[in-house]
Amino acid sequence: MAKPKLSDVAALAGVSPTTVSRVLNNRGYLSEATRTKVHEAVQQLGYRPNAIARSLQGRRSQTVGLIFPTVANPFYGEMVYQLENHLAEAGYRVILCNSEDHPEQEKRYLDMLFANQVDGIISGAHSDALVNVPHAQAPLVTVDRLETGFYPNIRSDNYGGARAATEHLIATGTQTIVHVTSTLGQHNERQRGYREAMLEAGLAPEFAELGFHSSLDYKRETLYRYLDERTDSINPVEAIFASNDNYAALALGWAHTHNIRVPEDFQVIGYDGTQSVRLLLPELATVIQPIEEIARRATQRLLGLIERQDAPVTSGMPNSAVPGDSAYLPGDILPVTLYLGSTVRAIPISHPKSRTA
């Protein structure tokens, strides 16, 4: 079977070859419908742009691909905003891909970005798709995901943040603390920080899973039902440590509908501390991630890899690594800040961890 040509893509998509070229090189304004038709034709035909011709031109596309689960989530939305700002300052445009954390969707986006000859990719997707792409066709940096060892991974101290939040709740005299999360996993650092703090205090860890792909209504119903059932038991939930601020907001909503006093009878700590959530819920106690700094560091790492991508790759090293630059650096784990709003009680003065302020 003959190798598909650009003209074949144009014929299948019903556009001109020039339009196909503009889509693949991300040049000029084109409607989303046109871009979609071209990318679908590329996928259907298995067309790949001529990388050799591009290399002979001696220039880059000045484009970076961003793959994140969904910008509807405040954390990912703010992260993408910061990344785009830092990349724009460096003269780069972005192609944004919302993957919903579906591995097949991420693979399709990766193929599309490689076909568009992006200079690099920054991904915050959490599926296993990237684990199965150990030799990417462009430099790649990951953000706040599980460590794979293949690519630089910029993230905050998830373990330390979770542990600090849990220890504060324990220090207030609370014993029944539930960790609300999307899914449990052996590599979940927030889960690990919570679990270890509870066990060291002689308390039993308890978890409420809401699911990553579940709708907001389903998550609300699941959490409300769980808390309702516990309220009628001999061991009601006294506090929630949520893996994100959205889940913390759901917990506060439950307390409000049941006229339960916060923080006197029910405490809540979230995670992320995005500007939007802090504006809407300034009272929420949360672990604040340094989102702007994570974005700046991820941009720096990627640009460094792009500048040195022509260097010879040492045998056995990942494609995104170059001599003298390991996939992981200690500085890639950034510190977090525990913000104590009015949804948690103060630690008793007699307690060793009592706040001085």
C-alpha angles and dihedrals in degrees: 000000000000118000109258116252132212088254089057090055090049092051094049093046092045094235137107123275087244090058091050090052092049091050094048092047094040093232126151130354117309130165119256089240091058093047091049093051091050094047091048090051090049091052094045094050096037089233118176123190117240103265091184092058089050092050090051089057087062097218141102129237091237087221130124125193120224118200116188133155095245136330087215085081108085093226095051092040092055092043092053090047092053093044092051091050094051093044091048090054087056092050098258131132122209137225108207121211122187105202102175083219092282109147094213091050091050091051090052091050091049090052091048093049093047089048089052087054095233114187092230147342134232114196133188094173115130104203125103094256094104092047087063093051101065093157109047120190091232135032110282134196124185128212127211097340138121115295111257100169090228101089140023108273118201114196145139126257096276093170094049093045093051092046093050092050093049094045090053092054091048091049090057088064096260118145108171103066119161124200110219112203142154098243136348121239139163091242096049103121096192089052090049094050092050094045095050093047090051095047093048088054091051092249129132115247114230127190137198114196117202100177127245099243096039120116120255091249091053092049091049092049092047094050094043091050091049093050092043091054091048092048090062092048130085089251109052121183112264099182143012127214104192125200090225139014093253090064090044089054090052090053091051089049090054092051091049094051090050095045091240115160117244122234098358096065103009129031129198133191122179135190135237104036097213118184093245095053093044088052093050097036106027089160094061116111108222147156106254116217117208092240097167092050092047089053092047092049093046091051092049093050093048095047089050090054092047091053091051100035092111092060114110113267116234113235112269095017120120117259092248092055127081132190110291094018117087122202089243129044125181090236090062090082107075126199122252133212125230107220111199107206127169096284091082132055124243117257111257113261090238091060117095090231094053114142117246093207 
